[in-house]
Short mmCIF file of C-alpha atoms and ligand atoms in Angstrom, two decimals:
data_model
loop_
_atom_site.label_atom_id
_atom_site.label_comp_id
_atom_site.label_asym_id
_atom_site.label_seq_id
_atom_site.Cartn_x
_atom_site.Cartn_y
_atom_site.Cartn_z
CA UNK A 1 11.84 -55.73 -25.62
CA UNK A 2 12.88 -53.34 -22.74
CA UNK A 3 16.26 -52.26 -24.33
CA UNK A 4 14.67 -51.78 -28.01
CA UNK A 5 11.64 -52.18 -30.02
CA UNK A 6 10.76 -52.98 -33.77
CA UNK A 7 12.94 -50.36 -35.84
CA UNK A 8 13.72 -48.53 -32.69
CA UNK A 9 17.01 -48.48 -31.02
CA UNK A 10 20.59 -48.72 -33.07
CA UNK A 11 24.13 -49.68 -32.62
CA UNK A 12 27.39 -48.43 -34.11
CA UNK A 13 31.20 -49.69 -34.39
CA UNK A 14 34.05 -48.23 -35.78
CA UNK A 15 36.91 -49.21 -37.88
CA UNK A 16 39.62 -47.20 -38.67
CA UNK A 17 37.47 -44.91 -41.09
CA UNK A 18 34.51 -46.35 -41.51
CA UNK A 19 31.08 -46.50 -38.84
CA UNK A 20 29.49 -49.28 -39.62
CA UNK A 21 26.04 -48.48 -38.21
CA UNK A 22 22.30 -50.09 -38.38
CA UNK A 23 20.43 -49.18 -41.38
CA UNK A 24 17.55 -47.43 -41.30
CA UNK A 25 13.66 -48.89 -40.27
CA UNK A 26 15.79 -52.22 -39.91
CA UNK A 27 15.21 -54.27 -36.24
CA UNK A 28 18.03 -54.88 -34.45
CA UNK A 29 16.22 -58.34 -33.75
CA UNK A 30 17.34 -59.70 -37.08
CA UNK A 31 20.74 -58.98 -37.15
CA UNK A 32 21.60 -62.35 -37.25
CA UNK A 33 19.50 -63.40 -40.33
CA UNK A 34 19.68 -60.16 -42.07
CA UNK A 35 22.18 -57.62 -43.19
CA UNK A 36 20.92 -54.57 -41.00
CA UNK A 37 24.01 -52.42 -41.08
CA UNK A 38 25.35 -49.54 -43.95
CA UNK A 39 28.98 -48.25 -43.82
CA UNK A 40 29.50 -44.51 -43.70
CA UNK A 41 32.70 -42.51 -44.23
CA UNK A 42 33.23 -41.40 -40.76
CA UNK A 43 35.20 -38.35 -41.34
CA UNK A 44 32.97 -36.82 -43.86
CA UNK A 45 30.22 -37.61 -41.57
CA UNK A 46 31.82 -35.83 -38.81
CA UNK A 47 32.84 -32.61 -40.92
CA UNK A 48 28.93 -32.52 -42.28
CA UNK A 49 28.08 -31.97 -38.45
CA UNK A 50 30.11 -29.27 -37.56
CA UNK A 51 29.03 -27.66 -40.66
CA UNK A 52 25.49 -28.22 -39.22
CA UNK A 53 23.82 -29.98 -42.15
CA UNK A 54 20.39 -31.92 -41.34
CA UNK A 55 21.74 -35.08 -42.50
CA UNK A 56 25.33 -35.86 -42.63
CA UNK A 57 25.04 -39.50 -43.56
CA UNK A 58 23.33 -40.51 -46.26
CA UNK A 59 25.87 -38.83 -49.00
CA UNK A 60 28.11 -40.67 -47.42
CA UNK A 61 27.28 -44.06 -47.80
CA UNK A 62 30.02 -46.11 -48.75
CA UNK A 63 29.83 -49.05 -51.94
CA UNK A 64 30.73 -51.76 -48.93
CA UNK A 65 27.17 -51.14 -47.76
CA UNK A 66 24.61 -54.04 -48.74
CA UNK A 67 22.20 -52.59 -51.57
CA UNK A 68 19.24 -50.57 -50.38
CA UNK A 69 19.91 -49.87 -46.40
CA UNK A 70 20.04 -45.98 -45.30
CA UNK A 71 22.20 -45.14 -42.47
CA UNK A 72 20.03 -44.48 -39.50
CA UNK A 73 18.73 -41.53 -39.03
CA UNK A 74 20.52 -41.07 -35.38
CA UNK A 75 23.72 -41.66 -37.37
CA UNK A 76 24.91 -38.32 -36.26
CA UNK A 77 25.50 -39.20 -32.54
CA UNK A 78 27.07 -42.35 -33.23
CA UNK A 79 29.70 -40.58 -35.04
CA UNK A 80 30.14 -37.75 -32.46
CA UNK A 81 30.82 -40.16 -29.55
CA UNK A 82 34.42 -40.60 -29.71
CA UNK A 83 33.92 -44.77 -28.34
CA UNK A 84 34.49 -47.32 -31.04
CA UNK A 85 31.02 -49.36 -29.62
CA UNK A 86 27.76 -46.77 -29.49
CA UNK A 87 24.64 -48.53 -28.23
CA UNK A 88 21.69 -46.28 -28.94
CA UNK A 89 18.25 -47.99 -26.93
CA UNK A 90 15.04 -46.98 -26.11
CA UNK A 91 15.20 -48.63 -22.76
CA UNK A 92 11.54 -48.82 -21.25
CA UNK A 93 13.32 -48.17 -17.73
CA UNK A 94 15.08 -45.02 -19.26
CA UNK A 95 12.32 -43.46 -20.46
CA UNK A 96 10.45 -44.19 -17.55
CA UNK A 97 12.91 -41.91 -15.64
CA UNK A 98 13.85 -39.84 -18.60
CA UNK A 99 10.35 -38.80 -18.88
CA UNK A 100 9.99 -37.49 -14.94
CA UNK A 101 10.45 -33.46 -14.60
CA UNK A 102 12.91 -34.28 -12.41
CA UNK A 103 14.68 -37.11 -13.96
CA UNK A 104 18.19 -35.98 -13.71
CA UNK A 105 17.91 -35.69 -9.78
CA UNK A 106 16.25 -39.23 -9.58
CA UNK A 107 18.66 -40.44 -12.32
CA UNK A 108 21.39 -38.73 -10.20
CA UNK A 109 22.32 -41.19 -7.52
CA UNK A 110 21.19 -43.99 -9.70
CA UNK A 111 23.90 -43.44 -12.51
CA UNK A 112 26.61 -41.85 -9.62
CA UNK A 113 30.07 -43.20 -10.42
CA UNK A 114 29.33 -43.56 -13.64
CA UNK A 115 30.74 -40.51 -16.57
CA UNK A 116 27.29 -39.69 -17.81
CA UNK A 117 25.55 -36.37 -19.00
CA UNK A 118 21.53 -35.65 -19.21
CA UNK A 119 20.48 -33.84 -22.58
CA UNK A 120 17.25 -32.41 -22.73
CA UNK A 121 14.52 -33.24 -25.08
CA UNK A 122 15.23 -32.06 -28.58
CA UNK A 123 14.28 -33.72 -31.73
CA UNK A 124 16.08 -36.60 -33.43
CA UNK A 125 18.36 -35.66 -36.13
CA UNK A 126 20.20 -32.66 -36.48
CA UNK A 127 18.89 -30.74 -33.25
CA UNK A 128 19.60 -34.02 -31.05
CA UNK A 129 23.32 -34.46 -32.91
CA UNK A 130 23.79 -30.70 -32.13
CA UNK A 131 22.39 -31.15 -28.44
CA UNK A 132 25.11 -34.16 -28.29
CA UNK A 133 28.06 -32.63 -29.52
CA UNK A 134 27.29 -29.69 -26.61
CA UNK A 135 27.07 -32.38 -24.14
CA UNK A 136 30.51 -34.18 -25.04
CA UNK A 137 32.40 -31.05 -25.40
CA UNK A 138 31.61 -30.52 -21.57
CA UNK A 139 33.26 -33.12 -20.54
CA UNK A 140 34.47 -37.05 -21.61
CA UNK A 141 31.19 -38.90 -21.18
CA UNK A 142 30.15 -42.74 -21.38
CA UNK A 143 26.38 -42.33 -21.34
CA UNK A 144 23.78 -39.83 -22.71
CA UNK A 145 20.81 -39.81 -20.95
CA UNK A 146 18.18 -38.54 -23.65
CA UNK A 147 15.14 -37.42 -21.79
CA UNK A 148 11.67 -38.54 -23.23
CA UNK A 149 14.10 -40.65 -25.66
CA UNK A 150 16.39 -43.33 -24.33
CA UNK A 151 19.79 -44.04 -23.51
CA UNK A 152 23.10 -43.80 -25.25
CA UNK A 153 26.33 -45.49 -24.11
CA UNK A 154 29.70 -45.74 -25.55
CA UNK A 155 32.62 -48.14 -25.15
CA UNK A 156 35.95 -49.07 -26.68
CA UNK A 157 35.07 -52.65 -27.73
CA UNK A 158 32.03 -54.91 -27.76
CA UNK A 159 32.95 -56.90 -24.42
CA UNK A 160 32.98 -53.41 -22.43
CA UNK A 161 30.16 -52.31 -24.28
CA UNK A 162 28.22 -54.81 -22.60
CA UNK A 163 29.73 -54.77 -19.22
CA UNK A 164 28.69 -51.33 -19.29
CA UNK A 165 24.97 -52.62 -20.56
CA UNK A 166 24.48 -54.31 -18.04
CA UNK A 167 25.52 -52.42 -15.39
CA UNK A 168 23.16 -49.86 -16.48
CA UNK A 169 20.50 -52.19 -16.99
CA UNK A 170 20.73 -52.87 -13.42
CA UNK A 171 20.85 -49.21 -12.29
CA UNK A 172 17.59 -48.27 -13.97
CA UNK A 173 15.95 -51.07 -13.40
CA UNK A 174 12.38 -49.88 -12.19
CA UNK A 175 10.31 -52.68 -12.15
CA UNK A 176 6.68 -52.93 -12.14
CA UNK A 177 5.43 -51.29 -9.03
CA UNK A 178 5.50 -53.26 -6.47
CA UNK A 179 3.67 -51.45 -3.69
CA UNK A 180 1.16 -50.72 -6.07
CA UNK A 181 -1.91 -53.69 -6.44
CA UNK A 182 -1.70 -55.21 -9.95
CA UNK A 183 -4.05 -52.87 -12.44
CA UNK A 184 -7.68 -54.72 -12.94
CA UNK A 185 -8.27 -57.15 -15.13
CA UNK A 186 -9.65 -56.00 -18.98
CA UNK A 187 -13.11 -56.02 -19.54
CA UNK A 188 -12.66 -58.70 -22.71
CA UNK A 189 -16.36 -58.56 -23.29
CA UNK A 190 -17.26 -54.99 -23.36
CA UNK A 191 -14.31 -54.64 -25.66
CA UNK A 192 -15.67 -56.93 -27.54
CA UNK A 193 -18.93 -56.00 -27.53
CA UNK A 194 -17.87 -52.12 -28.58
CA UNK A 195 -15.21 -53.27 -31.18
CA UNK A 196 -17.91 -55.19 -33.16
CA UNK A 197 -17.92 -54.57 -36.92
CA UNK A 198 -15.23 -51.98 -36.45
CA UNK A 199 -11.92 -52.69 -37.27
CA UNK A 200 -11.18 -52.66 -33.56
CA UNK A 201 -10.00 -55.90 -31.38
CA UNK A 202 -9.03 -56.29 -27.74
CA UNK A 203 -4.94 -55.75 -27.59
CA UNK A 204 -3.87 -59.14 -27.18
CA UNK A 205 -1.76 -59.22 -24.17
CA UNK A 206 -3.68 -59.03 -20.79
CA UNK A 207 -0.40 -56.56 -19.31
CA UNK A 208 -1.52 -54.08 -22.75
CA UNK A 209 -4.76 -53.21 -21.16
CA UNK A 210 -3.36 -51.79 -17.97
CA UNK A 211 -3.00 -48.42 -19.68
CA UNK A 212 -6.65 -48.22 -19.52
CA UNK A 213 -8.10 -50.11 -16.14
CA UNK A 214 -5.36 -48.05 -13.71
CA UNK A 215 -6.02 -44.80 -13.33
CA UNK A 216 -2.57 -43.51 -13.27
CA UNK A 217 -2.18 -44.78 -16.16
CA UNK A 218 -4.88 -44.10 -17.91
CA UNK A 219 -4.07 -40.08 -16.88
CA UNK A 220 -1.15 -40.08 -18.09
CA UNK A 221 -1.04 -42.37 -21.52
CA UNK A 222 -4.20 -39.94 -22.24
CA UNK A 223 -2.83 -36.58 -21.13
CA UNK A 224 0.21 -36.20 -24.05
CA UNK A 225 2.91 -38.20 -26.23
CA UNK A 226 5.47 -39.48 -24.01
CA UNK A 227 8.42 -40.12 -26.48
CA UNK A 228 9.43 -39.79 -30.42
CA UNK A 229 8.85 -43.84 -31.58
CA UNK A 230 5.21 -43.34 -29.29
CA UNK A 231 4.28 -40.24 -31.47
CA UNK A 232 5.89 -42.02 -34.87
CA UNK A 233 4.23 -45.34 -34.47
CA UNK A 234 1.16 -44.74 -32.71
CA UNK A 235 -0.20 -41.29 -33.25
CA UNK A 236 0.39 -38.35 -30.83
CA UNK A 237 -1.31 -39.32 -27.14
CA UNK A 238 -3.59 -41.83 -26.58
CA UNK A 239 -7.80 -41.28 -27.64
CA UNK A 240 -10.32 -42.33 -25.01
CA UNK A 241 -13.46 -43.46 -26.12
CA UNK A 242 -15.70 -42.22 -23.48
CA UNK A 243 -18.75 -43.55 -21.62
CA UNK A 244 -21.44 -44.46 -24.33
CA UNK A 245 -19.51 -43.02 -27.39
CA UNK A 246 -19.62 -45.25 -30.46
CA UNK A 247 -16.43 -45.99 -32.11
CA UNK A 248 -17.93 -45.02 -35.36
CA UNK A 249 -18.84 -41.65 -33.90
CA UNK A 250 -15.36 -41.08 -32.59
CA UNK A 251 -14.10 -42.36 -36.00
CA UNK A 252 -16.54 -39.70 -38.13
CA UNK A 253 -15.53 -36.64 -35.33
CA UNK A 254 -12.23 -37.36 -36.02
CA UNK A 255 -12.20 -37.92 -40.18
CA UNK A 256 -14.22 -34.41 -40.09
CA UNK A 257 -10.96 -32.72 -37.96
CA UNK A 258 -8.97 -34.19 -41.04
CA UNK A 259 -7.63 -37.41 -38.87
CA UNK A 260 -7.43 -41.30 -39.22
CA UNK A 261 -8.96 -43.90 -37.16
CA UNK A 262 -6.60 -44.09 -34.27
CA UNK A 263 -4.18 -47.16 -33.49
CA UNK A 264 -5.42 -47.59 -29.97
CA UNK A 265 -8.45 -46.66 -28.28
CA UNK A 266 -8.44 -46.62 -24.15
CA UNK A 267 -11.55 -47.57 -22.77
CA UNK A 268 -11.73 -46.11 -19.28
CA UNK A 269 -11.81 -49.54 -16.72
CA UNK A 270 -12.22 -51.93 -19.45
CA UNK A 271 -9.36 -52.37 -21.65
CA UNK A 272 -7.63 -51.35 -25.00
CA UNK A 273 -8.85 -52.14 -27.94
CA UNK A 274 -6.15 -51.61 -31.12
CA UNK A 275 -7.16 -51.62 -34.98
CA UNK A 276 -6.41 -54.69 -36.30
CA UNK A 277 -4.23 -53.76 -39.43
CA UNK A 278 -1.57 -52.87 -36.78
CA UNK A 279 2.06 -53.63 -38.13
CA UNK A 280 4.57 -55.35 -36.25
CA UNK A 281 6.47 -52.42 -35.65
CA UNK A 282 3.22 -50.98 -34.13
CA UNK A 283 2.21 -53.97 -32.02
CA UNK A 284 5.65 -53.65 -30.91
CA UNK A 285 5.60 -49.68 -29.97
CA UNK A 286 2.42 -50.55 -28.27
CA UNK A 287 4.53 -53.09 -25.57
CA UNK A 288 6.77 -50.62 -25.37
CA UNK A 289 3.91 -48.03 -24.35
CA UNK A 290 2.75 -50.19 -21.93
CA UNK A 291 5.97 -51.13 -20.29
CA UNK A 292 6.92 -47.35 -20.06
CA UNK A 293 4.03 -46.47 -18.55
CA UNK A 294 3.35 -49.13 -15.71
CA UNK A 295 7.33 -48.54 -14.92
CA UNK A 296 6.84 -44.15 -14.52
CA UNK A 297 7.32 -43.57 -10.93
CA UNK A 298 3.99 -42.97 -8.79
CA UNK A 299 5.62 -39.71 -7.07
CA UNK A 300 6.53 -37.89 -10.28
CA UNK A 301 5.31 -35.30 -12.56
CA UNK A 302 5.78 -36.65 -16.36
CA UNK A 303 6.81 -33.88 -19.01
CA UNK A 304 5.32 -34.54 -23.00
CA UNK A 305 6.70 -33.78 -25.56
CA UNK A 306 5.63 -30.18 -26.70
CA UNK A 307 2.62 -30.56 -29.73
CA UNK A 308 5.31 -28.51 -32.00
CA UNK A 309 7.74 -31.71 -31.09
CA UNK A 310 4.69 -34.13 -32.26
CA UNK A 311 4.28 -32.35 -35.35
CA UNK A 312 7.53 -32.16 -36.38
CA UNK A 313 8.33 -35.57 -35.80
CA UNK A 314 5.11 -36.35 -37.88
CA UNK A 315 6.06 -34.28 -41.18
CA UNK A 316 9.79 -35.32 -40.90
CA UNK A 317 10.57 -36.97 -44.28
CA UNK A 318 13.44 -39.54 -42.47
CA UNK A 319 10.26 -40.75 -39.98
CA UNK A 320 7.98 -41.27 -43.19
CA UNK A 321 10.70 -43.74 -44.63
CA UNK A 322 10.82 -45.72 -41.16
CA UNK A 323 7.38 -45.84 -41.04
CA UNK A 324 6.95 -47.20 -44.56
CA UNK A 325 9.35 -49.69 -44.29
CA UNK A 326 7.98 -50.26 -41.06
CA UNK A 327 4.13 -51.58 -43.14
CA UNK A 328 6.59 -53.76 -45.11
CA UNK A 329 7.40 -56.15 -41.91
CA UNK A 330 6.39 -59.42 -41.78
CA UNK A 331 3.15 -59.48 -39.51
CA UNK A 332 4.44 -62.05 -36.01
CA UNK A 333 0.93 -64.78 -35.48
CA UNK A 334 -0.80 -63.30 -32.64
CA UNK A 335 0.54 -66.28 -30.12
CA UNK A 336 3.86 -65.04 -31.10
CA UNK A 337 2.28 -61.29 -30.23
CA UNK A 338 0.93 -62.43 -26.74
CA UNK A 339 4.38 -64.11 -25.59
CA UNK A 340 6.66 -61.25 -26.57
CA UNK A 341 6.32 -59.74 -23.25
CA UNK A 342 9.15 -60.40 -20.82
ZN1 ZN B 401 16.33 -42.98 -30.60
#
């Protein structure tokens, strides 16, 4: 849950030609039951980038491929990194950092040693491939820090892979803030009480509601979208529901401004109430949230992603396809829900 969530997160090996790479809205968390990963033709793939084209992978899916699974639509960087093992993860502790104005000075001395490279926030796909093949042509590079995105690491085979996993694990480990006093308790029965007859419930993990009893939280989970999969899964922001406002109000402002009941609703000092058609991919995106958010050091200014970044990751056709298969994923029970936080 803190290296990758739901459909988010993929990794990549290659064989002599071929990158064999996760398909696609698939979760990494069933690649033991399920085929997850499509072979591409890693050549072609490669030439398709330096010609520039906005997807290079998905004309050049090879028959091997089980029936049905797109390449992923980060395929691009797996095929630029030159390592034969690419790890691509949406590390809570990465984006905690990745998300700080000045994350490449705090990330400096953290990741020192280490042949790594910061890349700016640009959009998945081609832009981020682009922004990636910039960064490796300045110099030979093991990890990619993306900023308000995640992590990317490269190896020659799987046991240095995760030598190198979990030596970064342990660099940017954050933690839960220990100086700080635990956030308050939810408010179960004022969320209750203003969910009734709506299709709103409390979130079902007391550590979910933390995003709306601290503060800093609370600020900052309200003030902008923190990362693509938080704008993808669950709407751009977070939506208060202030003092005294009915959720059917809020619902009616928003369907007159042309929007949808939001996924989550922050009720200042009492909890989080989430709509209860939520998908496991959501639910999932919504630990993640949470986990990014109590983890964002106290001392730093957080940059969002730009509202032209939002929309374009809303009206991107490859996000659309995630996001459907995403509503085709077997719903977890909700005691499966509450324990799936480390
Ligand atoms: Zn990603």
């Amino acid at each position: 849950m803190t290296l990758v969530q739901g459909a988010g997160g993929n990794i990549s090996v290659k064989t002599d030609k071929t990158l064999w790479i996760k398909a696609s809205g698939t979760w990494l968390a069933k690649a033991m039951s399920e085929s997850i990963f499509s072979a591409v033709a890693l050549d072609c793939v490669r030439a398709r980038i330096a010609l520039g084209q906005a997807d290079p992978a998905s004309a050049e899916l090879l028959d091997i491929s089980p029936h049905g699974l797109r390449p992923s639509i980060e395929t691009g960087l797996h095929a630029l990194m030159p390592h034969a093992v690419v790890m691509h993860l949406h590390s809570v502790d990465a984006i905690a950092l990745g998300v700080c104005e000045d994350g490449m000075a705090r990330l400096s001395h953290r990741l020192e040693g280490l042949a790594w490279a910061w890349v700016s926030y640009v959009q998945p796909g081609q832009p981020l491939t682009e922004a990636i093949r910039q960064a490796l042509g300045h110099a030979a590079v093991d990890v990619l820090v993306l900023a308000n995105h995640g992590v990317v690491l490269g190896a020659e085979s799987v046991a240095s892979a995760r030598l190198l996993l979990d030596n970064l694990v342990r660099r940017l480990r954050q933690g839960p803030h220990q100086s700080q006093s635990p956030a308050p308790a939810a408010n179960l029965e004022k969320l209750r009480k203003l969910g009734q007859n709506t299709l709103y419930d409390p979130a079902p993990h007391p550590r979910l509601h933390a995003m709306a009893t601290d503060l800093r939280q609370f600020a900052i989970a309200t003030a902008g979208t923190l990362y693509p999969d938080h704008a993808v899964f669950l709407g751009p922001a977070a939506i208060e529901l202030r003092s005294g406002q009915l959720i059917s109000t809020l619902i009616a402002e928003r369907a007159h401004a042309g929007l949808g009941p939001p996924k989550l609703l922050l009720v200042p000092e009492a909890g989080v109430l989430i709509r209860n058609d939520l998908s496991a991919g959501e639910l999932a995106m919504l630990e993640c949230l949470a986990l990014v958010l109590s983890r964002i050091p106290q001392d730093a200014s957080v940059r969002y992603l730009a509202d032209t970044d939002v929309k374009a990751l809303l009206s991107w056709d490859a996000e659309k396809y995630r996001r459907h298969l995403d509503q085709q994923q077997e719903l977890p029970s909700l005691h499966h829900r509450a324990h799936s936080l480390p």
